[in-house]
Coordinates of N, CA and C in Angstrom, one line a residue:
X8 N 13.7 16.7 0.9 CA 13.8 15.4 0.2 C 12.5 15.0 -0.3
X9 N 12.6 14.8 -1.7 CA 11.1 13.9 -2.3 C 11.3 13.0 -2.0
X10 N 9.6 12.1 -2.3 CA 9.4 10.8 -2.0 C 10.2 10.0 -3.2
X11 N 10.0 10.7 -4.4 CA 10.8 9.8 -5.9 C 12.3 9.4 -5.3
X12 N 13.0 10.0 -4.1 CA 14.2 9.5 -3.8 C 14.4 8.4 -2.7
X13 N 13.4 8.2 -2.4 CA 13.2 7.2 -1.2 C 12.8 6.3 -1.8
X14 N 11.4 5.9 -2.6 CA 10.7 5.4 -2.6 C 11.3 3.6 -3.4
X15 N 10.0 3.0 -3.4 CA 10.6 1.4 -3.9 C 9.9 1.7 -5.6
X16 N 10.8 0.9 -6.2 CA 10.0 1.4 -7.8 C 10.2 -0.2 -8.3
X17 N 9.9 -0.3 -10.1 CA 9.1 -1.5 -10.4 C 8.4 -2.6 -9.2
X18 N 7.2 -1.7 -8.9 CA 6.7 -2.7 -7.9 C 5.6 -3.8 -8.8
X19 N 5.2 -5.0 -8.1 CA 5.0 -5.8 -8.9 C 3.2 -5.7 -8.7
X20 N 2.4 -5.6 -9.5 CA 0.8 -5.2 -9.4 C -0.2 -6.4 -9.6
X21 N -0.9 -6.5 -8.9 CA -2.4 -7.3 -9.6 C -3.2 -6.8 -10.2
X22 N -4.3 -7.3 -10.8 CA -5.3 -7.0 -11.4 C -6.8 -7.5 -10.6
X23 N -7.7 -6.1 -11.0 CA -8.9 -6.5 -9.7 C -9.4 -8.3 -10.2
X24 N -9.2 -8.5 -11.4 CA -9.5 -10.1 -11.5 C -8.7 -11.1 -11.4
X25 N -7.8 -10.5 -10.7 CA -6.8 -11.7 -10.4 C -7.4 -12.5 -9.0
X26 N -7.2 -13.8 -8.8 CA -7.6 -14.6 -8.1 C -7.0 -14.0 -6.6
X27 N -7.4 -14.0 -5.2 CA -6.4 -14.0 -4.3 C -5.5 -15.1 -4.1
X28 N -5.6 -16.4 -4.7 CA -4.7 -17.1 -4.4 C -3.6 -16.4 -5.1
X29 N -3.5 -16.1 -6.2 CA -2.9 -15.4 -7.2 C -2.0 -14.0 -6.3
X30 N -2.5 -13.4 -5.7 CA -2.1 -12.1 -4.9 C -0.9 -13.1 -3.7
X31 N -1.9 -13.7 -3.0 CA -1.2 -14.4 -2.0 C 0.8 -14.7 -2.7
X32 N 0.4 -15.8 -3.7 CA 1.4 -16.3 -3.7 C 2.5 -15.2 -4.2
X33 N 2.2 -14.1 -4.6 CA 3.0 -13.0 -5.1 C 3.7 -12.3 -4.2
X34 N 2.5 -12.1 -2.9 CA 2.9 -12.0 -2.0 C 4.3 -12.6 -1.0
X35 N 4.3 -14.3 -1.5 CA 4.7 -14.6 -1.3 C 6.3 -14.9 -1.6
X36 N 6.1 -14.9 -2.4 CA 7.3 -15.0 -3.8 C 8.2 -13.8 -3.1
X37 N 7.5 -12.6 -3.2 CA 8.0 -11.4 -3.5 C 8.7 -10.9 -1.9
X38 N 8.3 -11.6 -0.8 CA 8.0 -11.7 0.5 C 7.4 -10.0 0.9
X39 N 6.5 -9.6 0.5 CA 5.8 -8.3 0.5 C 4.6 -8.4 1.0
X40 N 3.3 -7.9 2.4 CA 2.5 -8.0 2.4 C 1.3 -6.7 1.9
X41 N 1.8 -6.4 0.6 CA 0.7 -5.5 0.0 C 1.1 -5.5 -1.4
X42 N 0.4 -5.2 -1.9 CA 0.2 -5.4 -3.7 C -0.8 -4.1 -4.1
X43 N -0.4 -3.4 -4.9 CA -1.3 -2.2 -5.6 C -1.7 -2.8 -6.7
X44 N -3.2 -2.4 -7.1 CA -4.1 -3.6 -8.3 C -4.3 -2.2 -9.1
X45 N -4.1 -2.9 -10.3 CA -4.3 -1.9 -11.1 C -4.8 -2.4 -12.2
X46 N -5.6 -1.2 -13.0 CA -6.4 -1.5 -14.1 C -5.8 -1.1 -15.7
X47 N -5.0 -1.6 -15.9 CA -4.1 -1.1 -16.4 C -2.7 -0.8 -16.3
X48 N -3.0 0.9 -16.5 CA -2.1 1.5 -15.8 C -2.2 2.3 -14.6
X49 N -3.7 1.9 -14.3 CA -4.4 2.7 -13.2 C -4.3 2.0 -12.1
X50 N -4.1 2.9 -11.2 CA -3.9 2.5 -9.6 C -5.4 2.2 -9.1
X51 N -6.3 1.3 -9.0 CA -7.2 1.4 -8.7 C -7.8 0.4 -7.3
X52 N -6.6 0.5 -6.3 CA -6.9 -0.1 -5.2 C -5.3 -0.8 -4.8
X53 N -5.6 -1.3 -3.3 CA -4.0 -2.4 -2.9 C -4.9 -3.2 -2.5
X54 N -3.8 -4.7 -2.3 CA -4.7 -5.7 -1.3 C -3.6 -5.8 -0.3
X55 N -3.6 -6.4 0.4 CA -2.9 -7.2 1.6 C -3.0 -8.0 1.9
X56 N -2.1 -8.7 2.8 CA -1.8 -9.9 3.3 C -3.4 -10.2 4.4
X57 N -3.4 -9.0 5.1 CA -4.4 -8.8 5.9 C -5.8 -9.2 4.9
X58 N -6.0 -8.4 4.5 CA -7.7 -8.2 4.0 C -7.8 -9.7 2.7
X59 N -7.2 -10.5 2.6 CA -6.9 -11.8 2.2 C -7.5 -12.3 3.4
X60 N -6.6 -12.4 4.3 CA -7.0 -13.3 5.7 C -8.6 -12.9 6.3
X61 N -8.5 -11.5 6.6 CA -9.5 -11.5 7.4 C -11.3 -11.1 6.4
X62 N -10.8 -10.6 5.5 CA -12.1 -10.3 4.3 C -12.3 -11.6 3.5
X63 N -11.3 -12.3 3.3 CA -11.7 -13.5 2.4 C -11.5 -14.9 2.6
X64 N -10.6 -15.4 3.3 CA -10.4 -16.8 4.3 C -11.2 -16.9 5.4
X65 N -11.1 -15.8 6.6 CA -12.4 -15.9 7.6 C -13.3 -15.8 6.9
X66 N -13.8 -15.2 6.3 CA -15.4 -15.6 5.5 C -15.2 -16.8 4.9
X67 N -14.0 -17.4 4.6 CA -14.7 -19.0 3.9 C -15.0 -18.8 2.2
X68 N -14.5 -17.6 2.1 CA -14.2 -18.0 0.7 C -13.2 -18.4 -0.1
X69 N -13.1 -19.1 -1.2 CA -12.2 -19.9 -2.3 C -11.1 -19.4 -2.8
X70 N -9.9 -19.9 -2.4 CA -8.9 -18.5 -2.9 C -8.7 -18.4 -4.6
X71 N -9.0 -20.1 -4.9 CA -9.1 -19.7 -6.3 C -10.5 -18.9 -7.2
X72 N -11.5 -18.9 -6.4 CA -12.7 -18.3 -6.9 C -12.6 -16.4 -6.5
X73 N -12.3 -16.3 -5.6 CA -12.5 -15.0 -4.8 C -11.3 -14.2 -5.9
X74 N -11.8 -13.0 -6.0 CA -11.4 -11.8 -7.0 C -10.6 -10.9 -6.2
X75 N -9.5 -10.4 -6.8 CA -8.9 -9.5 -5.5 C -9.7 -8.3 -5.1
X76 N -10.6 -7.8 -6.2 CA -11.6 -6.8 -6.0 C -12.8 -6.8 -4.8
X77 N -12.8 -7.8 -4.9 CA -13.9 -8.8 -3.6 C -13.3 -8.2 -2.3
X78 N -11.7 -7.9 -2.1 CA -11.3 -7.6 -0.7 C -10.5 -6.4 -0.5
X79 N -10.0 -6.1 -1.7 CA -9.1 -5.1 -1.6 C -9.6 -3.9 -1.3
X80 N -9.5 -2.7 -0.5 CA -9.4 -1.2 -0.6 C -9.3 -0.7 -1.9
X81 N -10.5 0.3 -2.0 CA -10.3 0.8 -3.3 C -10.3 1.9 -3.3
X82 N -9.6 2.7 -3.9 CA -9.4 4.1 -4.1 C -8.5 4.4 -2.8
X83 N -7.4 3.6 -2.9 CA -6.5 3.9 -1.5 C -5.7 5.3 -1.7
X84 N -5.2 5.7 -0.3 CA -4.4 6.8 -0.4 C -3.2 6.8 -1.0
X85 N -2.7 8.0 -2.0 CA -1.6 8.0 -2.2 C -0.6 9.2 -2.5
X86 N 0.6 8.7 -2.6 CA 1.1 10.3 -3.1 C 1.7 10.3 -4.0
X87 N 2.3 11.4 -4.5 CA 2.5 11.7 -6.1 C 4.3 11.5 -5.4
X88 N 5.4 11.4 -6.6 CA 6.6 11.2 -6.4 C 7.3 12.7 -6.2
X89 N 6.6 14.0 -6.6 CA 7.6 15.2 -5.9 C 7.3 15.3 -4.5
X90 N 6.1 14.3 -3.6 CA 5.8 14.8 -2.7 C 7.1 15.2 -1.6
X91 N 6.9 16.0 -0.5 CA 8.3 16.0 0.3 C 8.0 14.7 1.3
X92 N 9.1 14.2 1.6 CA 8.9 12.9 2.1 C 8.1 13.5 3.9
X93 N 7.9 14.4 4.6 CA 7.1 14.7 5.2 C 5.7 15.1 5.3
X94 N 5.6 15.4 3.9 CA 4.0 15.6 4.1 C 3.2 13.8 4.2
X95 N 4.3 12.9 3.3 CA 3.9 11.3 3.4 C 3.9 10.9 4.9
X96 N 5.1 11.4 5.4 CA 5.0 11.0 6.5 C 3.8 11.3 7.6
X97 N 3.1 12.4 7.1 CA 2.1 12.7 7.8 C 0.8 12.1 7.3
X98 N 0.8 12.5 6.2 CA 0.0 11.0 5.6 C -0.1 9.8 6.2
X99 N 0.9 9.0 6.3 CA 0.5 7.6 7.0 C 0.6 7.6 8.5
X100 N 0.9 9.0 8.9 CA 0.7 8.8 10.7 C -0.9 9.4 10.5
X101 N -1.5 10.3 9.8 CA -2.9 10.6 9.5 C -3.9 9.5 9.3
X102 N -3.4 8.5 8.5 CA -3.8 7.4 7.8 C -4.2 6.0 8.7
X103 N -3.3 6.2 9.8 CA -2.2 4.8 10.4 C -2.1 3.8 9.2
X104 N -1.0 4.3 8.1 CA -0.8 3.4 7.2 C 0.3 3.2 6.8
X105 N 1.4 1.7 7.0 CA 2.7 1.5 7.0 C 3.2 1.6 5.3
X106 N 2.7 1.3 4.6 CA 2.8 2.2 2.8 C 1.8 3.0 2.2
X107 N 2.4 3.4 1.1 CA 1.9 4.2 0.4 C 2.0 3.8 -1.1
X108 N 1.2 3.7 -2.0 CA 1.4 3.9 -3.4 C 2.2 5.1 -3.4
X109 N 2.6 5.3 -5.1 CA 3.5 6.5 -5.2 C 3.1 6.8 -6.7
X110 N 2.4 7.9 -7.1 CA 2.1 7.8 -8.8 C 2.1 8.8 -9.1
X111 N 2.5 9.0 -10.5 CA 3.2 10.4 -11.1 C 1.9 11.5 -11.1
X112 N 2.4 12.7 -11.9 CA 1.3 13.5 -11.9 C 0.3 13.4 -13.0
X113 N 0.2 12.0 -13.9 CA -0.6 11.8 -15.0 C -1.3 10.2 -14.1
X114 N -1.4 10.6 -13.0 CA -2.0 9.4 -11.7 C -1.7 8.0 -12.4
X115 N -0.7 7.5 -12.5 CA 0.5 6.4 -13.2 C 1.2 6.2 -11.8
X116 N 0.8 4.4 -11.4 CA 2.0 4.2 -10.6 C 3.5 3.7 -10.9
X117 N 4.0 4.3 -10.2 CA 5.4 4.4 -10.7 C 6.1 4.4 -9.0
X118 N 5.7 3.7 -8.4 CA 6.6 2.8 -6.7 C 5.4 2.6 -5.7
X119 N 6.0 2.7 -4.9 CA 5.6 2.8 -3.3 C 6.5 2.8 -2.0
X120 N 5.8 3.7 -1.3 CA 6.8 3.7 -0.3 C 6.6 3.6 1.5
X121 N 7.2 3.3 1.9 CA 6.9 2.3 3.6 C 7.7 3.3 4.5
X122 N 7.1 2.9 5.9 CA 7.6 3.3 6.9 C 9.4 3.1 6.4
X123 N 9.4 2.0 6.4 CA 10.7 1.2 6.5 C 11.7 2.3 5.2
X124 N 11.1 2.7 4.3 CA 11.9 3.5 3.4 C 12.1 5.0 3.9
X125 N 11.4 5.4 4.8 CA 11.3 6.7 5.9 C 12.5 6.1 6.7
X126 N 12.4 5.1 7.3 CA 13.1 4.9 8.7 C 14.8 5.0 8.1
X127 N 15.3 4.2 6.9 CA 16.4 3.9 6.3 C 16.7 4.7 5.9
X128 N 16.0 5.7 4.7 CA 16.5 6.6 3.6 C 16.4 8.4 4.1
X129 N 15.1 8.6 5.2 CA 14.9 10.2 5.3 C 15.6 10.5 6.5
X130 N 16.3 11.6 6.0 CA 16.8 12.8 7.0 C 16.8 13.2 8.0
X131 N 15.4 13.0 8.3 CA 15.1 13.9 9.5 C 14.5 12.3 10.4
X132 N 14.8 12.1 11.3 CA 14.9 11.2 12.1 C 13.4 11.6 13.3
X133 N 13.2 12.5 13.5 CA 12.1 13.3 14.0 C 10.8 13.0 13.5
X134 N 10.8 12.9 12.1 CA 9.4 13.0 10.9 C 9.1 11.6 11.6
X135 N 10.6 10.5 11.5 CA 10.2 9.1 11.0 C 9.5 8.6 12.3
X136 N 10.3 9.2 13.8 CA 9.8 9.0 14.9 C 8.2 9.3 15.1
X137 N 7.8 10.6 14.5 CA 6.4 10.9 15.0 C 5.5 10.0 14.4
X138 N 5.8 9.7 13.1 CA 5.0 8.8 12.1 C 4.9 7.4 12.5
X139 N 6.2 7.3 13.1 CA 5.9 5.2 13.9 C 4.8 5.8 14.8
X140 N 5.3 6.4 15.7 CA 4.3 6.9 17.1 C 2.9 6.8 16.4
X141 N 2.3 7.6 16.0 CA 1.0 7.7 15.5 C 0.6 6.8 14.3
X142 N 1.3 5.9 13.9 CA 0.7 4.8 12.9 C 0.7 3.5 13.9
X143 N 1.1 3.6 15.0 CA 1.2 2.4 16.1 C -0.1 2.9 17.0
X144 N -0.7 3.7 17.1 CA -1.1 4.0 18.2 C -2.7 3.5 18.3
X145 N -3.1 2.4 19.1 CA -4.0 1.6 18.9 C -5.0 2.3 18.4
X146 N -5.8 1.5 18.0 CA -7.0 2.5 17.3 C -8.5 1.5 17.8
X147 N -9.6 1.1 17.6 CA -10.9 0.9 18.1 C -11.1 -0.1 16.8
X148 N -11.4 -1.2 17.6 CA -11.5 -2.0 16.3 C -12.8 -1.7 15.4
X149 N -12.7 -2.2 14.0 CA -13.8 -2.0 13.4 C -14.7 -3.3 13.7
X150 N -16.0 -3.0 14.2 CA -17.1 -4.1 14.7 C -18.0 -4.7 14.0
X151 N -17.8 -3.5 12.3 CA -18.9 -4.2 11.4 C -19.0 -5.4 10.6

C-alpha cells in the first residue's frame, strides 16, 4: 500500500510570513495541530500547535508581530506519495513524529499524513502498532 492512498490531501498551508496568530486560528478553524508553510509551492517548513506555545507565547512574544518562520521547523521530514505506507511508518517511529508532509516527486506538497491515517486506513496492524510504540516512547527533554 502507498502513502498517496492513505494520506489527507488539500491540506490547508501558511506562509513563513504569516503571523502565528494567523496559524493558530487556522489551526483552530480547521481543528488541526500542525500546518505545513510553504513558499509558494514549496514545502519549506510545519508549525504546530506546540512550537506556537512553547517557542513563541512562553517567550512572550506578540502573536500578531511574531512570523511563523520565527518558530516553525524548517526543512521538516517528509515523504514523497509512492512511498509504501511502511517505510513512513518507520519514518515517524525513527522521527518520534505523529505526521508527515507528503509531496510529489517534483518536491510539491500534495497531503499529509498521521499516525491516525496509519491506524484507520493501513493493513498491516503490526507496522501501526510498532510505530505508536516507538513514537510514544519518552524521549530526554531538550534543555536548551
Amino acid at each position: 500500500m502507498k502513502i498517496r492512498e492513505i494520506m489527507t490531501r488539500d491540506v490547508q498551508t501558511v506562509r513563513p510570513d504569516d503571523s502565528i496568530r494567523r496559524a493558530a486560528q487556522l489551526m483552530d478553524q480547521l481543528n488541526v495541530g500542525i500546518l505545513p508553510v510553504c513558499d509558494g509551492r514549496d514545502l519549506v517548513g510545519v508549525v504546530t500547535d506546540r512550537d506556537i506555545t512553547v517557542r513563541a507565547i512562553s517567550a512572550g512574544k506578540q502573536p500578531d508581530r511574531c512570523k511563523v518562520s520565527e518558530v516553525m521547523t524548517a526543512n521538516p521530514r517528509y515523504c514523497y506519495e509512492d512511498d509504501p505506507v511502511g517505510s513512513v511508518a518507520e519514518l515517524m517511529a525513527g522521527q518520534q513524529v505523529r505526521r508527515v508532509p507528503v509531496v510529489d516527486r517534483n518536491d510539491r506538497l500534495t497531503g499529509i499524513v498521521s499516525l491516525g491515517d496509519l491506524a484507520t486506513d493501513a493493513k498491516n496492524d503490526r507496522v501501526v502498532q510498532d510505530a505508536l510504540e516507538r513514537i510514544s516512547s519518552p524521549s530526554q527533554p531538550d534543555r536548551t
